[in-house]
Short mmCIF file of C-alpha atoms and ligand atoms in Angstrom, two decimals:
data_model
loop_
_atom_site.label_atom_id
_atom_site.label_comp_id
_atom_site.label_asym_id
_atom_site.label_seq_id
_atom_site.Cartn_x
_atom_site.Cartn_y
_atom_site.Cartn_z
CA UNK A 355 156.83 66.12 95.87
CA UNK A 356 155.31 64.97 99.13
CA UNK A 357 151.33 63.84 98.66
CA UNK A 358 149.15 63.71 102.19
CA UNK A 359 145.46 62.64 101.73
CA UNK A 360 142.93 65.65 102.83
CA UNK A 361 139.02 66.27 103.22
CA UNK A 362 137.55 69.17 101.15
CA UNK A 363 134.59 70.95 102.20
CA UNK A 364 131.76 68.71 101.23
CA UNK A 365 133.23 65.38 103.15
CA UNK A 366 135.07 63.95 99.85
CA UNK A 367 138.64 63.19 99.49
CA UNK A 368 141.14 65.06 98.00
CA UNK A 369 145.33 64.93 97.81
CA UNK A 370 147.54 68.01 98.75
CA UNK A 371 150.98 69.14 97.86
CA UNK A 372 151.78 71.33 100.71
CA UNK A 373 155.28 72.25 99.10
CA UNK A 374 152.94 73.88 96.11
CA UNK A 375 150.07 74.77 98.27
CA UNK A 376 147.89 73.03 95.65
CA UNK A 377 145.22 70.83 95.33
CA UNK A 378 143.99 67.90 93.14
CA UNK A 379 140.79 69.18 93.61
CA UNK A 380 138.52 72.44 94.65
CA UNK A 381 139.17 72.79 98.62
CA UNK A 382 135.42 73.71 98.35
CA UNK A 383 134.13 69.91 97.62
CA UNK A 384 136.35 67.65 95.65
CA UNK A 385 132.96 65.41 94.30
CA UNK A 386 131.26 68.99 94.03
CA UNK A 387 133.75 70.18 91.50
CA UNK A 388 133.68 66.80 89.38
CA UNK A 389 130.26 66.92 89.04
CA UNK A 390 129.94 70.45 88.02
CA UNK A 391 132.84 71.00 85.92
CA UNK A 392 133.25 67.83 84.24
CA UNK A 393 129.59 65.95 84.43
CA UNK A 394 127.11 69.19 83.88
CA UNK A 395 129.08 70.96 81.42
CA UNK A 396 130.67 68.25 79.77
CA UNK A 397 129.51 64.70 79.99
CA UNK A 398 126.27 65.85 79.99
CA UNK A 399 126.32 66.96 76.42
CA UNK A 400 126.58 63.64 75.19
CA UNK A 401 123.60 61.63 75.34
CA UNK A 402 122.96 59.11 72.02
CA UNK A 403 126.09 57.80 70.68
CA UNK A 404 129.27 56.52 72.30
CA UNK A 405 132.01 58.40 73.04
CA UNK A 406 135.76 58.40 73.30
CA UNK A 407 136.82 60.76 76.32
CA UNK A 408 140.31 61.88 77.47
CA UNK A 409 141.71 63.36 80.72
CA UNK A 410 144.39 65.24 81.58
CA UNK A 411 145.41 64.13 85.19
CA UNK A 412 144.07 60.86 85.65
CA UNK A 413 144.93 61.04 89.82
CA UNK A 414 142.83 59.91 92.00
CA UNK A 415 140.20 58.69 89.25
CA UNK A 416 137.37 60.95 90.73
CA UNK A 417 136.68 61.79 87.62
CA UNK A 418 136.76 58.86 85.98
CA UNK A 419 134.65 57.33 88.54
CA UNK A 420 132.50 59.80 88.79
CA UNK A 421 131.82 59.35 84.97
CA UNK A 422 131.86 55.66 85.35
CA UNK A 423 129.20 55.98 87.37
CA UNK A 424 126.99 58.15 84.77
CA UNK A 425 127.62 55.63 81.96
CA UNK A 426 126.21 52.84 83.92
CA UNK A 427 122.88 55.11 84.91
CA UNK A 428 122.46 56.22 81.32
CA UNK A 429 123.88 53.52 79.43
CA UNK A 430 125.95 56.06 77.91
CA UNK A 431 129.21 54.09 76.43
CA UNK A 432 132.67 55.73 77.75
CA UNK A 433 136.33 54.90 75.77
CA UNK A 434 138.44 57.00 78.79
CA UNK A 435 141.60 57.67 78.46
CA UNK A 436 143.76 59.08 81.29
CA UNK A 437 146.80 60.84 81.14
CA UNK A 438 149.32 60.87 84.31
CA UNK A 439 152.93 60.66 84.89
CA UNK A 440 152.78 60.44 88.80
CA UNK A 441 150.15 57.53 89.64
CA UNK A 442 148.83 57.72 93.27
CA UNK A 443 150.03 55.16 94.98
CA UNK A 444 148.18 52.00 96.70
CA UNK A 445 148.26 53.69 100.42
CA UNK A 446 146.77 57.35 98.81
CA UNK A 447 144.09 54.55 97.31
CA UNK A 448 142.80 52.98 100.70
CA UNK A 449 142.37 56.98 101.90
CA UNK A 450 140.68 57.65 99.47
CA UNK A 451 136.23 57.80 100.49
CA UNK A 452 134.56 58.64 96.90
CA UNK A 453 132.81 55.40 97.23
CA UNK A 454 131.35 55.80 100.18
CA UNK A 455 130.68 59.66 100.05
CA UNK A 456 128.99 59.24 96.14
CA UNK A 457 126.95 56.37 97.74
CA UNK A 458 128.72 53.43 95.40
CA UNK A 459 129.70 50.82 97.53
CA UNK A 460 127.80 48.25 94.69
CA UNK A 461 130.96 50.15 92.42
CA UNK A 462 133.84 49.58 94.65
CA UNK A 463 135.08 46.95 93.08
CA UNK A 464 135.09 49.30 89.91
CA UNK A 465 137.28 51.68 91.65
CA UNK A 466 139.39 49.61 92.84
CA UNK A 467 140.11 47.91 89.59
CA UNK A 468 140.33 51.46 87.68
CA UNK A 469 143.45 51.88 89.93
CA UNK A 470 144.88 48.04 89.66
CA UNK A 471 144.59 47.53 85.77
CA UNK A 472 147.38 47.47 83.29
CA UNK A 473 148.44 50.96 81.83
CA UNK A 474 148.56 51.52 78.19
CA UNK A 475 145.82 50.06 77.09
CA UNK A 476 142.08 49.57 77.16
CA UNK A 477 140.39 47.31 79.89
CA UNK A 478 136.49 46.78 80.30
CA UNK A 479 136.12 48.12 83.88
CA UNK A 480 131.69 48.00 83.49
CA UNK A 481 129.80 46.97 80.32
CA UNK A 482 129.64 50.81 79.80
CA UNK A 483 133.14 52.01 80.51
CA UNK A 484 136.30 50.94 78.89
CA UNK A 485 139.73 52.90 80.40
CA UNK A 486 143.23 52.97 78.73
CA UNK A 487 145.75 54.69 81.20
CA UNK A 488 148.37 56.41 80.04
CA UNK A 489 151.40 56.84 81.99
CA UNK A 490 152.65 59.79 80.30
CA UNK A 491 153.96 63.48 80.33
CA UNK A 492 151.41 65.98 78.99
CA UNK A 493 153.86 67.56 77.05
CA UNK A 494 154.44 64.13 74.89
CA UNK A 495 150.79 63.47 74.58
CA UNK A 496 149.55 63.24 70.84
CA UNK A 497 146.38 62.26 69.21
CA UNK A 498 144.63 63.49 66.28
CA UNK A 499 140.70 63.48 65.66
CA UNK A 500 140.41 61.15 68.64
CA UNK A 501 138.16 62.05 71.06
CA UNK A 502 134.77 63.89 71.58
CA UNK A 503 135.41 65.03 75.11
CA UNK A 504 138.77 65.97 76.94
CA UNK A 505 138.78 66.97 80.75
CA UNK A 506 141.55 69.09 80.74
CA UNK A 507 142.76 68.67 84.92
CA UNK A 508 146.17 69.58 84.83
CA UNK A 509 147.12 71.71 88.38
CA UNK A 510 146.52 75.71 88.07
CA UNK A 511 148.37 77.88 85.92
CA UNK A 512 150.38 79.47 89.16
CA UNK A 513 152.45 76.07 90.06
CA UNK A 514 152.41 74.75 86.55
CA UNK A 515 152.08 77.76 84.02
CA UNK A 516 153.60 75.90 80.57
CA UNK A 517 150.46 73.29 81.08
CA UNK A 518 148.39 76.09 80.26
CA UNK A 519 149.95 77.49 77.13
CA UNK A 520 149.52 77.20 73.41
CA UNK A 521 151.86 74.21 73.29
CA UNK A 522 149.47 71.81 75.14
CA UNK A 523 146.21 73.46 73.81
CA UNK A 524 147.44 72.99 70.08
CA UNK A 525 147.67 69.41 70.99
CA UNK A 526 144.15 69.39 72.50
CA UNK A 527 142.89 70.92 69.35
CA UNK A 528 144.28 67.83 67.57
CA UNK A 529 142.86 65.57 69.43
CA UNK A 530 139.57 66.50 69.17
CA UNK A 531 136.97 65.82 66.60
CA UNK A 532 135.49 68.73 65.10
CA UNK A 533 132.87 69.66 67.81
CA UNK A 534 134.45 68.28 70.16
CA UNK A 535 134.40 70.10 73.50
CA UNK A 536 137.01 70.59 76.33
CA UNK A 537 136.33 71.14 79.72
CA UNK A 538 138.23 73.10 82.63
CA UNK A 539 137.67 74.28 86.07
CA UNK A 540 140.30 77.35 84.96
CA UNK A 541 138.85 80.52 84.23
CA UNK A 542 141.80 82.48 83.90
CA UNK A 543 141.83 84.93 81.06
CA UNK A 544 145.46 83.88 79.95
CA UNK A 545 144.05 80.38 79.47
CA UNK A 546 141.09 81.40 77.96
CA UNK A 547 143.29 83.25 75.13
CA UNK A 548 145.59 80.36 74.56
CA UNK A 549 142.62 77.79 73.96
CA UNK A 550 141.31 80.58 71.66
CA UNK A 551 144.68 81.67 69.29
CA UNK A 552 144.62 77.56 68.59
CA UNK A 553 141.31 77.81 67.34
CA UNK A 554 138.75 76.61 69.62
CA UNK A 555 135.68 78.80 70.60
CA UNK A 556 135.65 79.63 74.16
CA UNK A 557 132.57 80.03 76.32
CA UNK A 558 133.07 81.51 80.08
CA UNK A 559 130.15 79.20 82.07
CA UNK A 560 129.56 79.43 86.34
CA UNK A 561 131.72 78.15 87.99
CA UNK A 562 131.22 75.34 90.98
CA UNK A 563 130.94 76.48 94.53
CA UNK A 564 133.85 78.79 95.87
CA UNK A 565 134.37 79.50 91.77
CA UNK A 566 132.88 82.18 90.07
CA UNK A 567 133.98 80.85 86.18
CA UNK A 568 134.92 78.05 84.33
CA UNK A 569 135.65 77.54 80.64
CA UNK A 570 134.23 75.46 78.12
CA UNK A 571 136.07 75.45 74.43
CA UNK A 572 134.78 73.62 71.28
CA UNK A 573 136.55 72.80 68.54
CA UNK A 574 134.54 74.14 65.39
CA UNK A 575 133.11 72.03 62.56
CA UNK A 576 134.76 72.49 59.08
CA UNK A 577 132.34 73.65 56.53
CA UNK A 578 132.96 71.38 53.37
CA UNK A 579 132.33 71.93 49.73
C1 LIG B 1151 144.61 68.51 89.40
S1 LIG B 1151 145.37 66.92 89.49
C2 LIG B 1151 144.23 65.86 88.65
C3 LIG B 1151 143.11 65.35 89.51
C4 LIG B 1151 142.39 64.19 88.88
N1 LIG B 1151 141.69 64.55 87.68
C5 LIG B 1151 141.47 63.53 89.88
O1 LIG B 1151 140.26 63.38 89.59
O2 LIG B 1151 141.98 63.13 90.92
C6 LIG B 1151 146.64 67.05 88.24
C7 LIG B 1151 147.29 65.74 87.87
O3 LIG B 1151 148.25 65.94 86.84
C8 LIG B 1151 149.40 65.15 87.10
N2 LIG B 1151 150.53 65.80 86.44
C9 LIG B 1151 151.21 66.90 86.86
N3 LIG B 1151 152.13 67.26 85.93
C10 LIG B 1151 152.02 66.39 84.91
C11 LIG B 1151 152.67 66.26 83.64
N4 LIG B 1151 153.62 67.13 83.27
N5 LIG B 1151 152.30 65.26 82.84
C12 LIG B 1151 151.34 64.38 83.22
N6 LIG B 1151 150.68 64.45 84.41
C13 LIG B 1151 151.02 65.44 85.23
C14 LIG B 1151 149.49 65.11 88.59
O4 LIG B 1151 150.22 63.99 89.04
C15 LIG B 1151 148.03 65.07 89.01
O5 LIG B 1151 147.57 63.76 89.15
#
């Protein structure tokens, strides 16, 4: 699929697939998006103890970076794993302006080496953020009681509807922990019965700007003995 390099509404980069009319990110502020979907009402729940964090649709690493960046302020420690088949390549890279536009030119070197490190396993990009890419088809994905935190950032339902069916979402349920949470900028009510018939308890939250929902699904804790 062809790949051009765009701007979004609040100045930030973004990559468009103009034979899907889709997106990597909210047309309405790539940076805006990250912070509100994945940061505020995910990251942001975990404050004390490390964590081990997987996305779906590693791209551009706005996400990644974006969480990079939070580690380092809070001294939260990050294990991130990110899922991708299609890698951006080095050219989509130098278009790319989330280091200038989220004010990190001290973390460009970070960026840079998020994109230019091995794949398949884990490499210490900050003292706070490890990152194990994984060049991989969702639909091969497994893991089981892995990870506290998944950004789930596959494209929408419309252009890719089996990403968003009980198939993938039993995975996801695997690889959380109990209490684990997953995070979406989807708010469809197809999706948000899927991630509910595998068990996970669904809350609709705001959406970011341009977005009136998002979903937020936990996995819950067994009750023992
Ligand atoms: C919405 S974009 C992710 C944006 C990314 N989180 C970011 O911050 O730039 C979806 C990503 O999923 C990848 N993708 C699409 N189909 C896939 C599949 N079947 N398996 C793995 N990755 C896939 C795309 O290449 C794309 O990078």
């Amino acid at each position: 699929l062809k790949r051009t390099v765009i701007t979004t509404s609040d100045g930030s980069t973004s990559i468009h697939l103009p034979e899907w009319n889709e997106q990597y990110h909210s047309k309405h502020g790539a940076v805006q998006e990250a912070r509100h979907v994945f940061i505020q009402h995910g990251l942001n729940l975990f404050t004390d103890r490390p964590i081990a964090l997987l996305e779906m649709g590693f791209g551009t690493g706005l996400n990644a970076f974006i969480t990079l960046l939070e580690a380092n302020k809070r001294n939260l420690s990050v294990a991130y794993t990110g899922v991708e088949a299609y890698p951006v390549d080095l050219e989509e890279l130098r278009a790319l302006n989330f280091v200038s536009v989220l004010q990190a030119e001290k973390y460009a070197a970070h960026f840079e080496h998020m994109h230019r490190c091995d794949w398949e396993s884990f490499v210490d990009i900050s003292s706070y953020f490890t990152l194990r890419k994984q060049q991989q088809f969702f639909q091969k994905f497994s893991a089981v009681d892995e990870f506290d935190l998944i950004y789930f950032d596959a494209f929408g339902a419309r252009v890719q509807p089996d990403l968003w069916e009980e198939a993938i979402f039993q995975k996801m349920f695997q690889a959380l922990k109990d209490g684990g949470v997953l995070v979406t900028y989807s708010a469809k009510g197809s999706v948000r019965r899927a991630l509910q018939a595998v068990g996970l308890e669904v809350e609709r939250l705001p959406g970011p700007p341009g977005k009136r929902e998002m979903l937020r699904a936990t996995k819950p804790i067994k009750l023992t003995g």
